[in-house]
mmCIF file of C-alpha atoms and ligand atoms in Angstrom:
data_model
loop_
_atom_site.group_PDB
_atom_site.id
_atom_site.type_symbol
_atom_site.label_atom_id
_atom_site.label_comp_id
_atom_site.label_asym_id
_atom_site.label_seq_id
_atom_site.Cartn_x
_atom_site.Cartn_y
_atom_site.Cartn_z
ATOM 1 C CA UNK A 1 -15.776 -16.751 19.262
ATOM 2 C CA UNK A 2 -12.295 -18.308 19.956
ATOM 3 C CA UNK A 3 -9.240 -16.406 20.060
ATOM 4 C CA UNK A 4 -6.670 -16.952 16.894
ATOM 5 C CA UNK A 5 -4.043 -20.015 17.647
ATOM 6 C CA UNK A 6 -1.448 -17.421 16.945
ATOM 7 C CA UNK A 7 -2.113 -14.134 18.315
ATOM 8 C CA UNK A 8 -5.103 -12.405 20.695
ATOM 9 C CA UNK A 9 -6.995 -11.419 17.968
ATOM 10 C CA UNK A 10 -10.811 -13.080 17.255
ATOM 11 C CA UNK A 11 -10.499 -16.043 14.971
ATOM 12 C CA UNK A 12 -12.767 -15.861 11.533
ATOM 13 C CA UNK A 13 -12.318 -19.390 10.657
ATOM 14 C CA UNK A 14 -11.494 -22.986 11.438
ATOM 15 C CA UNK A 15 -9.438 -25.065 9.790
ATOM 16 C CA UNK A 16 -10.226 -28.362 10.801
ATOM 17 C CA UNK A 17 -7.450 -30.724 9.324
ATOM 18 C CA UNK A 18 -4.738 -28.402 11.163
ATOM 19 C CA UNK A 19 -7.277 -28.148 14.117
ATOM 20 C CA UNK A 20 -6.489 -24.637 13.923
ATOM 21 C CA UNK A 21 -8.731 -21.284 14.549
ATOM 22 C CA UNK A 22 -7.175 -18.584 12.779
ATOM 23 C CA UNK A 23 -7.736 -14.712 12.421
ATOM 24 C CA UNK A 24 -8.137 -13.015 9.017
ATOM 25 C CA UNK A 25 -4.283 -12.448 8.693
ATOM 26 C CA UNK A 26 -2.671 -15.646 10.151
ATOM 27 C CA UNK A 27 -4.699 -17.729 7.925
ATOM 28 C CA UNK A 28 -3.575 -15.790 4.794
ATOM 29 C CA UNK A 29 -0.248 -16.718 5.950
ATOM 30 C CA UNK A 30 -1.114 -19.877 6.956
ATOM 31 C CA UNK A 31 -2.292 -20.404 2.927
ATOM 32 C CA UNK A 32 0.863 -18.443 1.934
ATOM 33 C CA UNK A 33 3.201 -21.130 3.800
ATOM 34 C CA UNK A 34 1.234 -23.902 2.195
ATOM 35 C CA UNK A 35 1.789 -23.078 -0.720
ATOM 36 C CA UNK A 36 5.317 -22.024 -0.334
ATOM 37 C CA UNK A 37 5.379 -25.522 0.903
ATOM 38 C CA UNK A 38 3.577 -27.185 -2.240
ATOM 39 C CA UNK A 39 6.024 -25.892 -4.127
ATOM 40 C CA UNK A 40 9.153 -26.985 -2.401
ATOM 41 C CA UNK A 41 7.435 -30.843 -1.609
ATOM 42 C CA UNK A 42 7.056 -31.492 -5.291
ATOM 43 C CA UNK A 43 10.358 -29.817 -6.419
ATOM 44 C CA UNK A 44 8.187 -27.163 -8.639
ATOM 45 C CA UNK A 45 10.522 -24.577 -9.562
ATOM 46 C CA UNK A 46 14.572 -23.360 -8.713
ATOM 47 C CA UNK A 47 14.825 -20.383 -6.511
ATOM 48 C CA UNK A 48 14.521 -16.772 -8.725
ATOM 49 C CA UNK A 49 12.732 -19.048 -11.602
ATOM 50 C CA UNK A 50 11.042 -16.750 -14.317
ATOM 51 C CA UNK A 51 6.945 -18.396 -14.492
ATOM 52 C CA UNK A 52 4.185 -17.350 -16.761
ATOM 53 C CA UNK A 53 1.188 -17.325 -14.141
ATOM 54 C CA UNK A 54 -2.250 -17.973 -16.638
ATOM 55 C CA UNK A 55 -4.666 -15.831 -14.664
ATOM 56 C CA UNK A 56 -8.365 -16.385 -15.695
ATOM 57 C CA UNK A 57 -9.727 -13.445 -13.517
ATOM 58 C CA UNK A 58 -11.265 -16.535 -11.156
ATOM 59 C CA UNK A 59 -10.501 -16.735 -7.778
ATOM 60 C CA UNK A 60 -7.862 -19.179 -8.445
ATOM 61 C CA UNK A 61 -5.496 -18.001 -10.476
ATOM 62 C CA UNK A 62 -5.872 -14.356 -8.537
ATOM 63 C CA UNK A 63 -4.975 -16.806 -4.953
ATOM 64 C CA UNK A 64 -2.315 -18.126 -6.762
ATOM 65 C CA UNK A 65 -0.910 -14.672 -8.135
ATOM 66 C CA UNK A 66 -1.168 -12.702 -4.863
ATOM 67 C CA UNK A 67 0.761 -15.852 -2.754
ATOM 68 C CA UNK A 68 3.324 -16.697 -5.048
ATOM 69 C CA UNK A 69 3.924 -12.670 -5.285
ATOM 70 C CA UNK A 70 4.885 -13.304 -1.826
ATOM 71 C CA UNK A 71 7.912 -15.103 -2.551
ATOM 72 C CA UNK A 72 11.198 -14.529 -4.552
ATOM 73 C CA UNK A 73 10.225 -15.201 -7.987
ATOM 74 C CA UNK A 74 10.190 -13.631 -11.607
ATOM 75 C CA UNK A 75 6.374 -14.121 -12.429
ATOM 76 C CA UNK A 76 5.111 -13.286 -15.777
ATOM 77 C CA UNK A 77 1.084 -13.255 -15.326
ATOM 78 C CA UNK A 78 -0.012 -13.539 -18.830
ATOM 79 C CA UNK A 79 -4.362 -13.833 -19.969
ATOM 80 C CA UNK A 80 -5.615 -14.842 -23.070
ATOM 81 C CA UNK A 81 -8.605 -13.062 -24.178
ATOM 82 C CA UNK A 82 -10.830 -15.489 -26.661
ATOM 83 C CA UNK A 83 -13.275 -13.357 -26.228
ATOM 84 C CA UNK A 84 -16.372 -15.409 -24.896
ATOM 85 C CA UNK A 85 -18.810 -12.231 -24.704
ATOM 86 C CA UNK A 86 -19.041 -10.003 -21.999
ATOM 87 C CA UNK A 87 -17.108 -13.155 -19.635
ATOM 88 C CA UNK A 88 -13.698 -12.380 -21.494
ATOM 89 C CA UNK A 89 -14.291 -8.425 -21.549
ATOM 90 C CA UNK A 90 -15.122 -8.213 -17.708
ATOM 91 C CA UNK A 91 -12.326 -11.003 -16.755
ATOM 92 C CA UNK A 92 -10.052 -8.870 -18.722
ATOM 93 C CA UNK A 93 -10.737 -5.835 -16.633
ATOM 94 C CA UNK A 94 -10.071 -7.838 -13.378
ATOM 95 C CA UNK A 95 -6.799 -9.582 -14.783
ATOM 96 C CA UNK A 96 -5.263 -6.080 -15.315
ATOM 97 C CA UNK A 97 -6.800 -4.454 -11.701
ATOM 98 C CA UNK A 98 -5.608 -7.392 -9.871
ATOM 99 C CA UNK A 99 -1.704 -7.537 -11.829
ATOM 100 C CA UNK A 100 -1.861 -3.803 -11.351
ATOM 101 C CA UNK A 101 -2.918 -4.315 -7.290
ATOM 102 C CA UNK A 102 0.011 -6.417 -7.456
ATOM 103 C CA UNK A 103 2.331 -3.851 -8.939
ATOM 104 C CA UNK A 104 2.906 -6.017 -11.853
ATOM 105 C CA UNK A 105 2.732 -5.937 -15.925
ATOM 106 C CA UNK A 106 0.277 -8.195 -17.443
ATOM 107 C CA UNK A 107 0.702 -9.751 -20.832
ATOM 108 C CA UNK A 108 -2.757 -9.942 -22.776
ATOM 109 C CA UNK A 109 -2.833 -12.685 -25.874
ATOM 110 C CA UNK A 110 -6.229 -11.650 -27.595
ATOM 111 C CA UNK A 111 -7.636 -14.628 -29.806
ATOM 112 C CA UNK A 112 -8.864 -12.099 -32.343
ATOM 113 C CA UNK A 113 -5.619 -10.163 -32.649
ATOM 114 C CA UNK A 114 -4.101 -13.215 -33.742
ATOM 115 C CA UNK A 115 -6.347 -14.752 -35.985
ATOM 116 C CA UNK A 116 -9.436 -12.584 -36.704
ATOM 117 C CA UNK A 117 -12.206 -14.293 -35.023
ATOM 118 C CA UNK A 118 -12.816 -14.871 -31.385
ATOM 119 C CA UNK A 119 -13.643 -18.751 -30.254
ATOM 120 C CA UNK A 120 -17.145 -19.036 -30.897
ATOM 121 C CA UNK A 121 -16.647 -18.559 -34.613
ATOM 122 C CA UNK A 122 -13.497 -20.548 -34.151
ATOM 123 C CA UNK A 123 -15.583 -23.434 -32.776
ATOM 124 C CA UNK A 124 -18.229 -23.374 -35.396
ATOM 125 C CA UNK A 125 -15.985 -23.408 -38.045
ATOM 126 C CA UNK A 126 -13.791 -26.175 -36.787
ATOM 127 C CA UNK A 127 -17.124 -27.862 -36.321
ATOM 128 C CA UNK A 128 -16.193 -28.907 -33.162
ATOM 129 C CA UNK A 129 -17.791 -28.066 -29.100
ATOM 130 C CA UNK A 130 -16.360 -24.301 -27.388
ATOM 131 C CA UNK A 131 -14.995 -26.234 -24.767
ATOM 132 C CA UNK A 132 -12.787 -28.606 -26.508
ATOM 133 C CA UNK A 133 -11.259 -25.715 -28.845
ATOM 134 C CA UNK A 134 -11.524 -23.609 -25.880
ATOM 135 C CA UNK A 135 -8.660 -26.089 -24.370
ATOM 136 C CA UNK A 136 -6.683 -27.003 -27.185
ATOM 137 C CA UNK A 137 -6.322 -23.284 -28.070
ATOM 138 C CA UNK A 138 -5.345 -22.218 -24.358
ATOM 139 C CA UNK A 139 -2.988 -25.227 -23.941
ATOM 140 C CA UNK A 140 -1.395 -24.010 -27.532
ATOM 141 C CA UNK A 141 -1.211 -20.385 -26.882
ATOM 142 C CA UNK A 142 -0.184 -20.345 -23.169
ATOM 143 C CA UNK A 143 2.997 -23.241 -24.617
ATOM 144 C CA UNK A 144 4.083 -20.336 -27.285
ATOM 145 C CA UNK A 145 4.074 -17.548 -25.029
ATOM 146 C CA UNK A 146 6.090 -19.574 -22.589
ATOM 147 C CA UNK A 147 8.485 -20.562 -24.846
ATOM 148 C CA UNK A 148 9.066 -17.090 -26.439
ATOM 149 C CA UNK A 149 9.510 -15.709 -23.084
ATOM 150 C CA UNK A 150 11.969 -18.141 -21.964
ATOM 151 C CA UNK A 151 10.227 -19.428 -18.508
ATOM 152 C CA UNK A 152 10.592 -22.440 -16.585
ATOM 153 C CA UNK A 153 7.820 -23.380 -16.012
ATOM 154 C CA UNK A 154 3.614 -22.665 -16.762
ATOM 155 C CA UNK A 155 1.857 -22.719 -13.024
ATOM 156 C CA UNK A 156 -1.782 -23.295 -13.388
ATOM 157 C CA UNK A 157 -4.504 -22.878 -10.613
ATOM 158 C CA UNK A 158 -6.194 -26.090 -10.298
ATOM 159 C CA UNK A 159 -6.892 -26.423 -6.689
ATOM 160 C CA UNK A 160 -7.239 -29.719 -4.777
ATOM 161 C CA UNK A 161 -10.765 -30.399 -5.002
ATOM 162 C CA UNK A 162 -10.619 -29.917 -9.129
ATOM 163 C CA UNK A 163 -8.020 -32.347 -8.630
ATOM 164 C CA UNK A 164 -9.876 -35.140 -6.739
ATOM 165 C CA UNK A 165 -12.448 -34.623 -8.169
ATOM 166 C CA UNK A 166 -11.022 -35.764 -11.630
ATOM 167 C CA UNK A 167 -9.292 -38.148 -10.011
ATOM 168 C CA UNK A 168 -12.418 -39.753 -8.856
ATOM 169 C CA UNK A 169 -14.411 -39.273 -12.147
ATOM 170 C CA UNK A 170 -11.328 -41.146 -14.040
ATOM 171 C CA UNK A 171 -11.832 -44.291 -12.106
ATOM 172 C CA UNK A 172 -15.582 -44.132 -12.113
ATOM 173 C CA UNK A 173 -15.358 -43.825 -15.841
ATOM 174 C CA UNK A 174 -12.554 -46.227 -16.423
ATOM 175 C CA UNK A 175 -10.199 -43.535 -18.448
ATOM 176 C CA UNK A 176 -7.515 -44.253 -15.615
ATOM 177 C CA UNK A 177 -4.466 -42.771 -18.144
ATOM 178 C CA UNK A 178 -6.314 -39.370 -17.767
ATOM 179 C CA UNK A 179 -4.918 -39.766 -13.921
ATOM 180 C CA UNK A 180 -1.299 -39.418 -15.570
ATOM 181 C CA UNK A 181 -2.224 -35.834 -16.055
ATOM 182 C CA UNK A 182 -3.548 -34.713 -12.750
ATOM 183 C CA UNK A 183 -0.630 -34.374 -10.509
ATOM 184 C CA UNK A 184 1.126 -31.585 -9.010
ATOM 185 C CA UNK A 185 3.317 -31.301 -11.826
ATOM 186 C CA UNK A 186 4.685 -32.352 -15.913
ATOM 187 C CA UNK A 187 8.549 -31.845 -17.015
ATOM 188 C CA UNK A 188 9.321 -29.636 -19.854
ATOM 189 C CA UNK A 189 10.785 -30.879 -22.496
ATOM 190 C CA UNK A 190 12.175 -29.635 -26.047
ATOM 191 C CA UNK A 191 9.173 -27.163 -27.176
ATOM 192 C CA UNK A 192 6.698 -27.758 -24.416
ATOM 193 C CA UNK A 193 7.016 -26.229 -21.055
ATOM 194 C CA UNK A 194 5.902 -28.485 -18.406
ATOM 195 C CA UNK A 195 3.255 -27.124 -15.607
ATOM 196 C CA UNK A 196 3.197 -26.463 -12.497
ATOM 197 C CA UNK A 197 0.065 -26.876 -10.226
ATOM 198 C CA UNK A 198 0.852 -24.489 -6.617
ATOM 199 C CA UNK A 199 -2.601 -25.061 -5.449
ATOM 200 C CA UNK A 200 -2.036 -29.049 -5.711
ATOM 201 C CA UNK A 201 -3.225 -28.787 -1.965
ATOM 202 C CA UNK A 202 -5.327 -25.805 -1.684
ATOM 203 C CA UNK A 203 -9.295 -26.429 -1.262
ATOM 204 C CA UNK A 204 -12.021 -24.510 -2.802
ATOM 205 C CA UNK A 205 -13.073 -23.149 0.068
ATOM 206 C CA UNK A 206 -10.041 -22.265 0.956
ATOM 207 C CA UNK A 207 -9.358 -20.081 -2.074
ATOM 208 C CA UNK A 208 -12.802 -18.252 -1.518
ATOM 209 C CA UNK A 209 -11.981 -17.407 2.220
ATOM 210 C CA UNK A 210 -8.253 -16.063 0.821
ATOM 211 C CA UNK A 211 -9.755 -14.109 -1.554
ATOM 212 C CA UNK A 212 -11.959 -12.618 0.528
ATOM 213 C CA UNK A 213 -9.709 -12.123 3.102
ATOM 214 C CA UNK A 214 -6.922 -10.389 1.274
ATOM 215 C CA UNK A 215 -9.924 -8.125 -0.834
ATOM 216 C CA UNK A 216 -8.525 -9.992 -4.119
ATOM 217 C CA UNK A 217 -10.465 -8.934 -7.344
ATOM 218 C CA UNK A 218 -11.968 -11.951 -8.913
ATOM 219 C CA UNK A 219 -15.007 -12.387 -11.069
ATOM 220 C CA UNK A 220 -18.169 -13.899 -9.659
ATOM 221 C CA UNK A 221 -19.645 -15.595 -12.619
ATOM 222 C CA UNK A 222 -18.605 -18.661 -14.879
ATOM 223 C CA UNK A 223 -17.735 -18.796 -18.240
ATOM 224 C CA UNK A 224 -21.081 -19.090 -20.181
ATOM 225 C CA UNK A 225 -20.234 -22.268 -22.034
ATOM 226 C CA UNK A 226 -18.711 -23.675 -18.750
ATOM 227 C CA UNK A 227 -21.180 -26.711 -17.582
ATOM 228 C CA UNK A 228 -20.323 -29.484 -14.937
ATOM 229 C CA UNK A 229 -21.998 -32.646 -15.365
ATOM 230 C CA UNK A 230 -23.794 -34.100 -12.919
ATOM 231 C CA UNK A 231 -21.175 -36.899 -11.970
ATOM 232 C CA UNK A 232 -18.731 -34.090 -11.304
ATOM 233 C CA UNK A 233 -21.480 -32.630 -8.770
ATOM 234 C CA UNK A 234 -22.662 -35.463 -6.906
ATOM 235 C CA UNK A 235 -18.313 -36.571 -6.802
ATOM 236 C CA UNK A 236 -17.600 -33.361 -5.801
ATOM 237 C CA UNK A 237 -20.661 -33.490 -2.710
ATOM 238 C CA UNK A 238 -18.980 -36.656 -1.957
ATOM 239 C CA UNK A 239 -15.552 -35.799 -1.327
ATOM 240 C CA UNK A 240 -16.942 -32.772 1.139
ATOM 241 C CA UNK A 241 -18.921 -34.915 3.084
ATOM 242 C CA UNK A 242 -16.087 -37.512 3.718
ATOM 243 C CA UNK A 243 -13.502 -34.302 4.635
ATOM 244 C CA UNK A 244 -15.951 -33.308 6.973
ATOM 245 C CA UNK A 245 -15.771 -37.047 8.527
ATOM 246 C CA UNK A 246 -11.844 -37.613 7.839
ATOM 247 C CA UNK A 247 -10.587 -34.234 8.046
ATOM 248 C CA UNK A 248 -7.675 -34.192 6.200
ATOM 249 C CA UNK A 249 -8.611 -36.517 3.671
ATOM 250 C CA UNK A 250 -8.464 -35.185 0.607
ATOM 251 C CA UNK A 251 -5.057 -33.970 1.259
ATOM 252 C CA UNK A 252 -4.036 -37.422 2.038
ATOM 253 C CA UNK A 253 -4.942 -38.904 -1.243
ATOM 254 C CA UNK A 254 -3.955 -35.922 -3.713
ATOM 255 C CA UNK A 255 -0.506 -36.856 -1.739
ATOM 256 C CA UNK A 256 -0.786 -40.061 -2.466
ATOM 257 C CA UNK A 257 -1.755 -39.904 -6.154
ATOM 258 C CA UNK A 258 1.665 -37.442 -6.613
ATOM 259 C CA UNK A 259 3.523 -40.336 -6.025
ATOM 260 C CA UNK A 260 1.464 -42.584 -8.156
ATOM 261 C CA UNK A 261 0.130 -40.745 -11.020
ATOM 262 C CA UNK A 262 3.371 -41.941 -13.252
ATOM 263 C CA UNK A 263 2.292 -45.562 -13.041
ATOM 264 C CA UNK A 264 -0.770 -44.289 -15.131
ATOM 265 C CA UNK A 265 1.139 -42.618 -17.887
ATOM 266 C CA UNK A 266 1.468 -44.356 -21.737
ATOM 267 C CA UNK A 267 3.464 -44.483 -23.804
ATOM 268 C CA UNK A 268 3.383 -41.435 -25.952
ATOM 269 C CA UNK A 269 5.067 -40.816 -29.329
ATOM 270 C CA UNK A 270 6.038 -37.607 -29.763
ATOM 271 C CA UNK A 271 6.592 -36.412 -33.156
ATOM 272 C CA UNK A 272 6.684 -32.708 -34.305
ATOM 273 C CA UNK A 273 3.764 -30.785 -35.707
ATOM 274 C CA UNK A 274 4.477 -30.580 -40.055
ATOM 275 C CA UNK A 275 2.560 -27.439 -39.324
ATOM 276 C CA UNK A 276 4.090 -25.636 -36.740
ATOM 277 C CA UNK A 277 7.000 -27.879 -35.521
ATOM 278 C CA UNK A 278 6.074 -28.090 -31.796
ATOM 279 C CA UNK A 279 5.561 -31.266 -30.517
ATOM 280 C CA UNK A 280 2.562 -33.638 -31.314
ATOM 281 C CA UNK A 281 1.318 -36.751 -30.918
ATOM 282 C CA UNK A 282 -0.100 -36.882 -34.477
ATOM 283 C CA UNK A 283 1.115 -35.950 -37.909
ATOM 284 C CA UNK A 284 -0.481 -32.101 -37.325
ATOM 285 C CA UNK A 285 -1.280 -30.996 -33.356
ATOM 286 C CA UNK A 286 -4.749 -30.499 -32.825
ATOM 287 C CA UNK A 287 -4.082 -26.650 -32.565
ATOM 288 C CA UNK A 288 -3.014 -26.028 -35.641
ATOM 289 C CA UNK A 289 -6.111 -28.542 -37.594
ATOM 290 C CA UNK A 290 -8.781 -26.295 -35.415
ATOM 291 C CA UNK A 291 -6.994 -23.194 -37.536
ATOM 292 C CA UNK A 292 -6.303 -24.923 -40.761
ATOM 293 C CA UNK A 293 -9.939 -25.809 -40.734
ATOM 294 C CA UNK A 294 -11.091 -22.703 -39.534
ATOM 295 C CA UNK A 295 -9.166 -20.328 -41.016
ATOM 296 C CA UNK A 296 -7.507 -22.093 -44.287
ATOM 297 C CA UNK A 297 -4.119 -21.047 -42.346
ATOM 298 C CA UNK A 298 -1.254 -22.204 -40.744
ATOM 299 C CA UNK A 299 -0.213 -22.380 -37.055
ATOM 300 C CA UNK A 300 2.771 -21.259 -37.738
ATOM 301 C CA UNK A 301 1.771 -17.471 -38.524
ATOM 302 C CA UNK A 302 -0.030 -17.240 -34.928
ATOM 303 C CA UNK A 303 3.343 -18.624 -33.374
ATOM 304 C CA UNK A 304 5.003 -15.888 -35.408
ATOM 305 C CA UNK A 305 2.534 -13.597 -34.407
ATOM 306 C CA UNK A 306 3.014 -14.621 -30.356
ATOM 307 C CA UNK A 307 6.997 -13.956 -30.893
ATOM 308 C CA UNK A 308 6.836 -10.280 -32.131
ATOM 309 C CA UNK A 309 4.238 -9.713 -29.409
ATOM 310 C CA UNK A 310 6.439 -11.061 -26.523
ATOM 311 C CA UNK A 311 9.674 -9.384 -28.247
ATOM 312 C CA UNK A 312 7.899 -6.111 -27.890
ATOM 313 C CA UNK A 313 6.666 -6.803 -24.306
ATOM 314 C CA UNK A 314 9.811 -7.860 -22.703
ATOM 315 C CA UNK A 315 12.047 -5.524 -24.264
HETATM 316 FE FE1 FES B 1 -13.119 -22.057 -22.110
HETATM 317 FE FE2 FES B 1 -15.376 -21.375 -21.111
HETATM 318 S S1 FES B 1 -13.428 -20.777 -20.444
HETATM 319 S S2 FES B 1 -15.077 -22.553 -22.872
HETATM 320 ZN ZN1 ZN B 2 -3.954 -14.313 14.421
HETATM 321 ZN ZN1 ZN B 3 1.003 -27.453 -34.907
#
């Protein structure tokens, strides 16, 4: 085995784009810088920025946590229980050993807390598929928390490969304005905080090697109602085999579609929600129809119910 580019010690990995051979340590800094990197190339965030950090108890979110902990920041890792069977009770339990690792406090937003039922009840009463109220309600409920706790910006851990391979599967599908949503970042504006993506250029693999490295809790089992169809598969095969050819590759092009993914944007009306008053692009947000439906109720109460929550935490 080859000696670390770095220092004398054996190197555990490769990384072929850098052409560098790395031990355990330099390549967690190596990911670290990267990152650090990420952020300052797409102008993500101000220096001493507060950010709610969604953590999923996934390798991820856990590689984003423990890097960004690195650096001078106000982070605010926040998990939303909807509790999907044992998945949410177990994900739970690595969200708060991992935040705790990290000598941080976690916020927990439990679905049934705030309305009474967890998603799959949610779901069939909305009539509609888990993971489409599964999305809605997380996009909803991590927007309110944000707001309430005053934070610049949401960071999400979408990694590069999630990313290209969307990318991909928008063109072969011909939806090219869902492109407008898969770059590095969104602005905020009044009542929706925009996102930030740190892992923009962070592979898969590179995640799982990080996590391993740095002994990062993380659970080792998808969400049960989680399936990938097969074009997401065979795209994601694809793009592995042509970084193994063009090292470097997908990098390239995620760079490329940061400067680009605008053009794809259209025109959207915003209007606010008669429900709930956030913005919408309809008369009511689709939030606040899945509880109306559901539930007979308004979205308002579970935004009222997210204030008092994150009054009492932050105080
Ligand atoms: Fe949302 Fe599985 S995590 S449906
Ligand atoms: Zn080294
Ligand atoms: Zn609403």
């Amino acid at each position: 085995m080859l000696n670390c580019h770095y220092c004398q010690s054996e190197a555990s990995t490769y990384v072929r784009y850098a052409k560098m051979h790395l031990c355990k340590e330099h390549f967690i800094s190596f990911i670290d810088k990267k990152i650090e990197s990420t952020l300052k190339r797409y102008n993500m965030i101000r220096k001493n920025s507060r950010i709610l950090i969604a953590i999923s108890g996934g390798k991820d979110s856990a590689v984003m946590l423990s890097s960004l902990s690195k650096i001078e920041l106000n982070l605010l890792p926040v998990y939303l229980d909807l509790g999907i069977e044992n998945y949410s009770i177990e994900a739970r339990r690595i969200c708060e050993r991992l935040v705790s690792m990290l000598g941080m406090k976690l916020i927990i937003i439990s679905l049934k807390d705030l309305i009474g039922m967890e998603l799959s009840e949610l779901a069939k009463r909305a009539h509609r598929p888990y993971c489409s109220v599964c999305g809605t309600v997380k996009r909803y409920l991590l927007n309110v928390v944000a707001l309430y706790a005053e934070v610049e910006k949401i960071a999400m851990g979408h990694h590069l490969d999630d990313l290209i391979t969307l990318i991909f599967k928008s063109l072969l599908t011909q939806r090219l304005e869902d492109i407008a949503k898969l770059g590095p970042k969104t602005e905020s504006m009044e009542g929706l905080i925009g996102r930030i993506r740190p892992l923009y250029e962070i592979a898969e693999s590179e995640n799982s090697l990080y996590a391993e490295y740095s002994n990062l809790p993380y659970l080792n089992f998808k969400c049960p109602y989680a399936h990938r169809g097969d074009l997401e598969i065979m795209i994601k095969d694809f793009i592995n085999r042509l970084e193994e050819n063009f090292p470097g590759i997908k990098i390239s092009i995620a760079r490329y579609m940061a400067k680009n993914v605008d053009k794809f944007k259209s025109e959207m009306k915003w209007m606010n929600c008669k429900s709930c008053g956030l913005p919408s692009s309809s008369e009511c947000c689709s939030f606040c129809r899945i509880i109306k439906r559901a539930t007979g109720e308004s979205g308002s109460i579970v935004k009222e119910k997210i204030k008092e929550k994150i009054i009492d935490v932050l105080s």
